[in-house]
Each structure stands twice: as C-alpha cells, then as structure tokens.
Coordinates of C-alpha atoms and ligand atoms in Angstrom, one line a residue:
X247 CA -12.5 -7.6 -28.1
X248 CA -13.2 -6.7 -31.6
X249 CA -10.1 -4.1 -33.4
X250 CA -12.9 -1.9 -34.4
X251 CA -14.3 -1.4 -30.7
X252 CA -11.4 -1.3 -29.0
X253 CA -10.2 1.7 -31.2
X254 CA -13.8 3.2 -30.6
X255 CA -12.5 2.8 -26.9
X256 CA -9.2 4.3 -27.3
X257 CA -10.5 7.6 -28.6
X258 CA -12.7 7.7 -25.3
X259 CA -10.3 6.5 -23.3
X260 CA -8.2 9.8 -25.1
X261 CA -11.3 12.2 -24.4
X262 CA -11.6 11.1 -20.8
X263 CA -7.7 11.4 -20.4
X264 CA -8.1 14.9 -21.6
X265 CA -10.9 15.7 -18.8
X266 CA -9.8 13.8 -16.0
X267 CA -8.1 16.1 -13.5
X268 CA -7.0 13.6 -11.2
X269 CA -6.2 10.9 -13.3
X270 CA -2.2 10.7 -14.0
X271 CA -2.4 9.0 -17.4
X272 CA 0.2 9.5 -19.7
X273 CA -0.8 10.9 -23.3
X274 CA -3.6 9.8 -24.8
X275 CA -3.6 7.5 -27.4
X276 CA -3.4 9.2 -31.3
X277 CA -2.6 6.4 -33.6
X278 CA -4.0 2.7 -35.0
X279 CA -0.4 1.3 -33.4
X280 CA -2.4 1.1 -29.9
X281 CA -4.2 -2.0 -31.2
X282 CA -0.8 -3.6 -30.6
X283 CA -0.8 -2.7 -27.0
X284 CA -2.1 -4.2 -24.1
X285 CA -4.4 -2.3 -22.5
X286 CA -4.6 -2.4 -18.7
X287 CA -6.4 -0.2 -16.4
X288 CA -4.8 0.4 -13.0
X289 CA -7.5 1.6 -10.2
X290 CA -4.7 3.2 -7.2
X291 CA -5.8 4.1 -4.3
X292 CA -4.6 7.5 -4.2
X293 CA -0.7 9.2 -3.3
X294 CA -1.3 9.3 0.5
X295 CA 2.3 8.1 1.6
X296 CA 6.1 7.2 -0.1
X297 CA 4.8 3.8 -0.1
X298 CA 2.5 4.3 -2.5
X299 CA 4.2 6.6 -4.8
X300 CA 6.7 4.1 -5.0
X301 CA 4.1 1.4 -6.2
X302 CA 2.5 3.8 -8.8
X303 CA 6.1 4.5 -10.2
X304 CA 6.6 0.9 -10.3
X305 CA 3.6 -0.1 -11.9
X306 CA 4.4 2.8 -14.8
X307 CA 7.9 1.5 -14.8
X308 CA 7.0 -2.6 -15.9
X309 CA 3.8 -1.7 -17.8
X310 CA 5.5 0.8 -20.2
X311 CA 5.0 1.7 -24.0
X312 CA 8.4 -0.3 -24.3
X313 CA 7.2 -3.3 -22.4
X314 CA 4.1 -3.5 -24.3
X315 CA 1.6 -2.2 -22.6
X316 CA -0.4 0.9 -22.7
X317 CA -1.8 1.9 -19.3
X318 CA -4.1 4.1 -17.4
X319 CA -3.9 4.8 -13.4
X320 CA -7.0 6.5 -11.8
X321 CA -6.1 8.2 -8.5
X322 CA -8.9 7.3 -5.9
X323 CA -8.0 9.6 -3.7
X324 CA -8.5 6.8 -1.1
X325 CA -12.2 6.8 -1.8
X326 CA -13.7 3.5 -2.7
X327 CA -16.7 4.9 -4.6
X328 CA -14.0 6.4 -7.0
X329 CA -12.4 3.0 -7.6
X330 CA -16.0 1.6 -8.4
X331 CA -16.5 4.2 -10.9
X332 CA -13.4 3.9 -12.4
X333 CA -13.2 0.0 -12.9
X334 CA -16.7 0.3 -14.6
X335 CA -14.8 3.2 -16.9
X336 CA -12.0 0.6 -17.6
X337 CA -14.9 -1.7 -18.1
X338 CA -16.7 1.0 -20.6
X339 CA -13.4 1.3 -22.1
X340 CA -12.7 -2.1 -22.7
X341 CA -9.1 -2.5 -21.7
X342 CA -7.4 -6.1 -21.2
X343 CA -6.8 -5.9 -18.0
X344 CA -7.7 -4.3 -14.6
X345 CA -5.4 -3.7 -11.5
X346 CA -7.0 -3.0 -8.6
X347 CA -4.9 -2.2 -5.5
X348 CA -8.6 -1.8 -3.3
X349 CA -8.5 0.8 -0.1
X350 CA -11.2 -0.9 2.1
X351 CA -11.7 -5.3 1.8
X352 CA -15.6 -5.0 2.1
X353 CA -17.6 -3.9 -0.9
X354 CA -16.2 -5.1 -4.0
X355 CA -18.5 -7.7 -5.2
X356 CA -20.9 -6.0 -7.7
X357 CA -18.2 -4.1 -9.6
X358 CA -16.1 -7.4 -9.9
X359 CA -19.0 -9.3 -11.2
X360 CA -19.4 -6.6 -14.1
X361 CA -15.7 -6.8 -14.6
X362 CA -16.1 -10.4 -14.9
X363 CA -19.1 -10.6 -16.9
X364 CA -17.3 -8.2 -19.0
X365 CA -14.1 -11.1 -19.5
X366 CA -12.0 -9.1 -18.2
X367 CA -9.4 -10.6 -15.8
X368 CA -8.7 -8.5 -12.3
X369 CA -5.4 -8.6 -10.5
X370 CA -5.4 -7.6 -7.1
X371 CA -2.4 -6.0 -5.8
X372 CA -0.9 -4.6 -2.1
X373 CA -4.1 -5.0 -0.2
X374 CA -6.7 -7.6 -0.1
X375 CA -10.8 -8.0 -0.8
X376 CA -13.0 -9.5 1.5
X377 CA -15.5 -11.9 -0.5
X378 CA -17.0 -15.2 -0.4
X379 CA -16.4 -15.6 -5.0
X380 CA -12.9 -16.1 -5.3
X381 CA -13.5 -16.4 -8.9
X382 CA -14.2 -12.2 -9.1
X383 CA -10.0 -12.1 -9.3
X384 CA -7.3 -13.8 -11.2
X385 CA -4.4 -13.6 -9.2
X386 CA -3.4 -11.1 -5.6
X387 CA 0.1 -10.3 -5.2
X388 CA 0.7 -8.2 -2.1
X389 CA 2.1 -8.5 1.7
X390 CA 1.4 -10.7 5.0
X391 CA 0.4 -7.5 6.9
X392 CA -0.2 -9.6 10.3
X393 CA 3.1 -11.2 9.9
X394 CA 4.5 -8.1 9.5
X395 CA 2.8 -6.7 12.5
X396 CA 4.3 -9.8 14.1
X397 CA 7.6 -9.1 13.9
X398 CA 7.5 -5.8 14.8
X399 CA 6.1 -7.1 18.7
X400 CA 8.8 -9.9 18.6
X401 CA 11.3 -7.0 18.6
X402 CA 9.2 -4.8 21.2
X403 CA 9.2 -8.4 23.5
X404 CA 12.8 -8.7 22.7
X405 CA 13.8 -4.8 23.6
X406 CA 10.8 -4.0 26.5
X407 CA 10.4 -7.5 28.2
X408 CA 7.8 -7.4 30.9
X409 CA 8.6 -3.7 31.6
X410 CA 5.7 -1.3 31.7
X411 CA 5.1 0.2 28.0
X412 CA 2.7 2.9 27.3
X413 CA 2.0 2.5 23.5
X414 CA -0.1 5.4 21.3
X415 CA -1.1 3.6 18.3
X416 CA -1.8 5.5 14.8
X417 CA -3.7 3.2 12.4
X418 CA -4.0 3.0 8.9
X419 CA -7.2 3.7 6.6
X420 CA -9.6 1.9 8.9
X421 CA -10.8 -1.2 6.8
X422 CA -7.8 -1.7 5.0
X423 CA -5.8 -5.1 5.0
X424 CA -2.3 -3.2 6.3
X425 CA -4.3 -1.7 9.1
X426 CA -6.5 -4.7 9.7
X427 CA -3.2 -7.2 10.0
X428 CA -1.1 -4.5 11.9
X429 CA -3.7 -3.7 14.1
X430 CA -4.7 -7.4 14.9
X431 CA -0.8 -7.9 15.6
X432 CA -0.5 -5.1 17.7
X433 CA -3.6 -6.3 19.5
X434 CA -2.4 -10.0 20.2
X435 CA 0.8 -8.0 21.5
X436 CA -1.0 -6.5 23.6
X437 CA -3.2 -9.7 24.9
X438 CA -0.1 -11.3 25.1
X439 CA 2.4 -8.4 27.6
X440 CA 0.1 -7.6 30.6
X441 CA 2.4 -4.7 31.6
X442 CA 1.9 -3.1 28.1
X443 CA -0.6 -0.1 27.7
X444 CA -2.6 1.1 24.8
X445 CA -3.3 4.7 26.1
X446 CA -4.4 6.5 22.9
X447 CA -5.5 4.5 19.3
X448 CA -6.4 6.8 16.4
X449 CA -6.6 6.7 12.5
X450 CA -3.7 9.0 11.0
X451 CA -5.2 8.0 7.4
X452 CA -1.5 6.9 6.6
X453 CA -0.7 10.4 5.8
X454 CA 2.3 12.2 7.7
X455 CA 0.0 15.4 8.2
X456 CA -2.4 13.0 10.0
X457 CA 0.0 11.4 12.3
X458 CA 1.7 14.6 12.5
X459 CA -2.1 16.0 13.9
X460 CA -2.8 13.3 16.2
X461 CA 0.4 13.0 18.2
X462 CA 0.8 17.1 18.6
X463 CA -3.2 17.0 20.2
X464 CA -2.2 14.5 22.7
X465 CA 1.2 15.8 23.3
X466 CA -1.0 19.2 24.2
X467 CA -3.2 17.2 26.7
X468 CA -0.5 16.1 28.7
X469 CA -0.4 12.1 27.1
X470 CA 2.4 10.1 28.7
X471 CA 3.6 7.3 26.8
X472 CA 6.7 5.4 25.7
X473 CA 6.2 4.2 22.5
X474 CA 4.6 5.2 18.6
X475 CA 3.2 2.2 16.7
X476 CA 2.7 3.6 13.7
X477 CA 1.2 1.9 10.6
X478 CA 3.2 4.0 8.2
X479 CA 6.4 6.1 7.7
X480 CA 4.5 8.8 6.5
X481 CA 2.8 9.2 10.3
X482 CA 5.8 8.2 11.9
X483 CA 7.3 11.2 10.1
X484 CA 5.0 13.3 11.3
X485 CA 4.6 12.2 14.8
X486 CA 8.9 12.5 14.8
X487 CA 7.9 16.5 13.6
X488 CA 5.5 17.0 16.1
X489 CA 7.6 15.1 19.4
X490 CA 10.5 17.4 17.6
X491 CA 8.3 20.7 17.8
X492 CA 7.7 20.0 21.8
X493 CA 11.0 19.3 22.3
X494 CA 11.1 15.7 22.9
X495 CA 14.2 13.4 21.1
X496 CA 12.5 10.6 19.2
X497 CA 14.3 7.5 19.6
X498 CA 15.5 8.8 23.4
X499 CA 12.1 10.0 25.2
X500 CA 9.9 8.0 22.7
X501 CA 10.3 4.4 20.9
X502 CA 9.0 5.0 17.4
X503 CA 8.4 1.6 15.7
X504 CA 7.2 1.9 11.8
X505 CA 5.7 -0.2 9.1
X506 CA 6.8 0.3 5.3
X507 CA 11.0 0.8 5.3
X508 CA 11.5 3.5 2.8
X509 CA 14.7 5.1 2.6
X510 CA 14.4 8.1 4.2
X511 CA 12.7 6.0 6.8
X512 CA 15.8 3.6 7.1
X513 CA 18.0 7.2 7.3
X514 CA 16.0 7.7 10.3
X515 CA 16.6 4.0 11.6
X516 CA 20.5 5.1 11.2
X517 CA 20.3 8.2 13.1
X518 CA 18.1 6.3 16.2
X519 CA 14.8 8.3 15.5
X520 CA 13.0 5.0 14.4
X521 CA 13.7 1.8 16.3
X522 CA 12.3 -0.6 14.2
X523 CA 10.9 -0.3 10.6
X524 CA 9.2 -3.5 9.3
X525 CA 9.6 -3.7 5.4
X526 CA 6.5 -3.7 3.1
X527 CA 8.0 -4.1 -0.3
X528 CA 5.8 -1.8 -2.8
X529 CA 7.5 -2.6 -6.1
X530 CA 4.6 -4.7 -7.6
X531 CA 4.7 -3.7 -11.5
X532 CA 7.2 -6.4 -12.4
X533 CA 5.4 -8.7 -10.7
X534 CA 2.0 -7.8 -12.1
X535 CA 4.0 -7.6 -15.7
X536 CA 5.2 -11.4 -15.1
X537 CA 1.0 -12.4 -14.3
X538 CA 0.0 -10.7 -17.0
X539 CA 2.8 -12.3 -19.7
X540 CA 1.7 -15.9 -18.2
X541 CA -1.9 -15.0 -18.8
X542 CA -1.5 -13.3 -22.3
X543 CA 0.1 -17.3 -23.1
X544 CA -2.9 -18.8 -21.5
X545 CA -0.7 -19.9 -18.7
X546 CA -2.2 -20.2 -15.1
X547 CA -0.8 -17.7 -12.6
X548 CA -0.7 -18.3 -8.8
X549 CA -3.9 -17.3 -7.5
X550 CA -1.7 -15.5 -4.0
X551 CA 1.5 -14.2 -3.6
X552 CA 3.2 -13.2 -0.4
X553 CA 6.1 -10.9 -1.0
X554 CA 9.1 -11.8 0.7
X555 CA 10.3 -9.0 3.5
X556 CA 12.4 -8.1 6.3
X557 CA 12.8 -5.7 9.2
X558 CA 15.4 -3.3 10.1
X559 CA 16.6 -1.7 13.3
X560 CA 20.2 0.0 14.0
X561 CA 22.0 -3.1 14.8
X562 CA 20.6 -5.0 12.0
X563 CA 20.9 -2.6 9.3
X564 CA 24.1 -1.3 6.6
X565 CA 24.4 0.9 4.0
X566 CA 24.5 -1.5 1.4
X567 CA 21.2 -2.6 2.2
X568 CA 20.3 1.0 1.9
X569 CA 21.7 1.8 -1.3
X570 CA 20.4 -1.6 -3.1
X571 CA 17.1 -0.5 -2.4
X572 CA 14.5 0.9 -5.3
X573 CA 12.5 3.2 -2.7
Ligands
GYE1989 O1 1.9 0.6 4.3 C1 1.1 2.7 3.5 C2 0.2 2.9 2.3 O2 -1.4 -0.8 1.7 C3 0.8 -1.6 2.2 O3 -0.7 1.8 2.3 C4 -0.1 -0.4 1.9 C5 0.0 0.7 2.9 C6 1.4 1.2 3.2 O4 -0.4 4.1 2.3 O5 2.2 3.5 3.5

C-alpha cells in the first residue's frame, strides 16, 4: 500500500478505535512512526472461556510495538456477522495482515475473496474454515480437535471398560471445529462401547455460566448419569459448581472429563474433581509472529499446522508440568 494511504488509514483506524466499545485496541495511532509498523488486524472470536483469553493475551504479547507490529483485535462476541464486518474494516483500513480465529467453519467465502482481492494475506488460527478455495488463506495454525477428542475416550476405555456409563455431553459453539472434532470423537466412542449411554447432549456455548445452567436443569429433573464430557473448562467449571450446589462430589459421584488444560483446570485434576483434561494449547501469537516474519521475507510458510499436545490426569500429572505452563 501506498505511505500516503495507509496514514489516511491510520487516522481512521484511530477514530474507529476511539468509537468502538467492544474493540480492545490498544491506543490509537498519533504519529508518522506507524508507517514503520506492521499492521495486522486480529478478528477474535470473543472472551467466552480462559482459553481464549489466553490466546488474545498471546497474540498481544508476539505482535507488540516492540516486536514490530502494530495490532488491532475486534471482539466478535462469538458472532460471525461481527467478524465479517470487521475483516471488511481491516480491509477498509488497509492493514498488512488479517488474523482470523473464525467461530463457525461455514460462511466465510465472500469476505475472504474481498480480503484477497484486497492482497491482503489471511492467517487462520485455533479453529478451522470449511471451503472448497484453499487459496482464500495463507497459512492455519491451530489443534487436531478429533484427536484430541480421541484421547480423551482412550482413557474413558482404559478407566470404564465395558461397564455401563451414562455420559451428559455439553458441547461447544455448535458449528465450530473444537465442537465438531470433539463431538465426532465422542460419537465414534459411543458407536464403538455398546454399554455407554448418551442420556443428555446440550450446547453450554463454551461458557462456565452455560454449562453451569445446563447441568443444575437436569440435576433438578432427576438425570442419572456417571460421567460430564465437557468441551471446555469453562463448562466443566460450571457443571463442578452446580453438582457442588446439590451436594454431589465431582470426581466421586460424577467422572468429569475436560477439553482445554488450563491451570486452574489442572489444580482441579490434582484435587480429583476433573479426571482427565485433554490439552489444547492456546498460545498462538508466536507462532503467528514466526508466519508473518517468513512472509514479510517472501518466504513460504506451511499452509497447516498441528500444535503438538498432551493430556493429563492425576497419575500422569506433576507440579512441574504445572508451573512451566504459560496459562
Ligand atoms: O477449547 C474453548 C474456546 O476453539 C479451541 O474455544 C477453541 C475452543 C476452546 O472457547 O475453551
């Protein structure tokens, strides 16, 4: 992009800062200096869970005045339309670069056409995009959600065998990649254990007041189960809460098996409350940094990247792993 158009941008981009409610900039730009940035615009889908707090922070972290980069995050609240909107801003505004970490896979193709047609380069991150044009994204970087999903019923197989296990699943955003692979894992589990049960499948939107919603209605209708899959932390949380409020001892009356590994979640793995937490690593910002530095040398950049993970349960896990960990 031309100097003199971009700086047209910038003072946009500083007007829109101002206005934006729910947009977590930082300051807006003030100076010429900013032509000596790069500009990247970071579509998130909103501050539902740890997880993706965690991500945001890390994203601020690597693309940091220091590092280089000058960048702005739009909170979607997890609504697509918003993400449109806002890529077509970044588009308006002429940035470098656009990070997209997309809530749903479908729906994505019109806006990423623009972005292209604009030159802009598009990294996905965290979750995926369905579409037939691979060519509408540089590079993904993000998690095997069905592997993950995976392991977690190895280590129900391992634990429950062919006894009888009444599950209550909580899903995910419906339509995302974590909850499409978790729930396709759980559901091949399922195929796969005749003597296992689904008695009760719901969206808890990933949120802890969600899951904490779901499990206290079914708890008050007299549910029986044995188990929590939950997609999240933040809904295992809140199903722990609400078992708590009735009196039940996760861990002891119910298996609660998790998705994500933050720390407070691995605290709870210590105490027994969760069984099993499958990690989903969230720090993407240096890895997004390290795309972006190949691109900026006109380097190619691997078109997907599976982050490397593990899982956790009280025998497995130490306090070293604990304290070496950034979330
Ligand atoms: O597991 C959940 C978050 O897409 C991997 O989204 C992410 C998921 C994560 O809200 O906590």
């Amino acid at each position: 992009m031309k100097k003199s158009t971009k700086k047209i941008s910038l003072l946009l981009l500083a007007l829109c800062t101002l206005c934006l409610t729910a947009c977590t900039a930082s300051p807006a730009p003030t100076d010429e200096t900013y032509d000596d940035f790069i500009l990247v615009g970071f579509s998130q889908v909103g501050a539902e869970s740890d997880w993706r707090n965690a991500n945001t922070k890390s994203m601020q972290a690597a693309l940091s005045e220091e590092n280089g980069y000058r960048l702005i995050i739009d909170d979607a609240q997890q609504k697509q339309e918003r993400q449109i909107t806002a890529i077509r801003n970044f588009i308006h505004q002429g940035v470098d670069y656009i990070i997209l970490a997309p809530t749903t896979e479908k729906g994505w193709d019109t806006v990423l056409l623009e972005a292209k047609a604009a030159g802009i380069p598009v990294i996905i991150v965290d979750r995926m995009i369905e579409s037939e044009d691979d060519t509408l994204f540089t590079s993904w970087i993000g998690s095997d959600f069905r592997k993950e999903a995976n392991t977690a019923v190895r280590w129900m197989e391992q634990h429950f065998g062919s006894k009888p296990l009444r599950i209550v699943h909580l899903q995910g955003n419906i339509g995302s990649s974590a909850q499409i692979g978790r729930t396709e894992g759980l559901d091949a589990g399922l195929q796969n254990n005749p003597s296992w049960q689904l008695v009760y499948r719901d969206t808890g939107d990933f949120t802890q007041a969600k899951g904490q919603e779901l499990v206290e209605a079914l708890l008050a209708d007299g549910l029986e189960f044995d188990l929590i899959f939950a997609e999240n932390d933040n809904m295992a949380y809140g199903a722990i809460d609400a078992l708590k409020n009735a009196g039940l001892t996760p861990g002891r009356d119910v298996t609660i098996i998790s998705f994500d590994a933050n720390r407070a979640a691995l605290e709870m793995v210590i105490t027994g409350e969760i069984a099993y937490d499958v990690e989903c690593n969230p720090l993407h910002g240096p890895r997004v940094q390290k795309i972006i530095e190949k691109l900026e040398k006109g380097e190619a950049t691997p078109k997907l990247t599976f982050v490397e993970e593990s899982a956790f349960d009280a025998d497995t896990i130490t306090r070293e792993m604990m304290d070496s960990r950034g979330y």
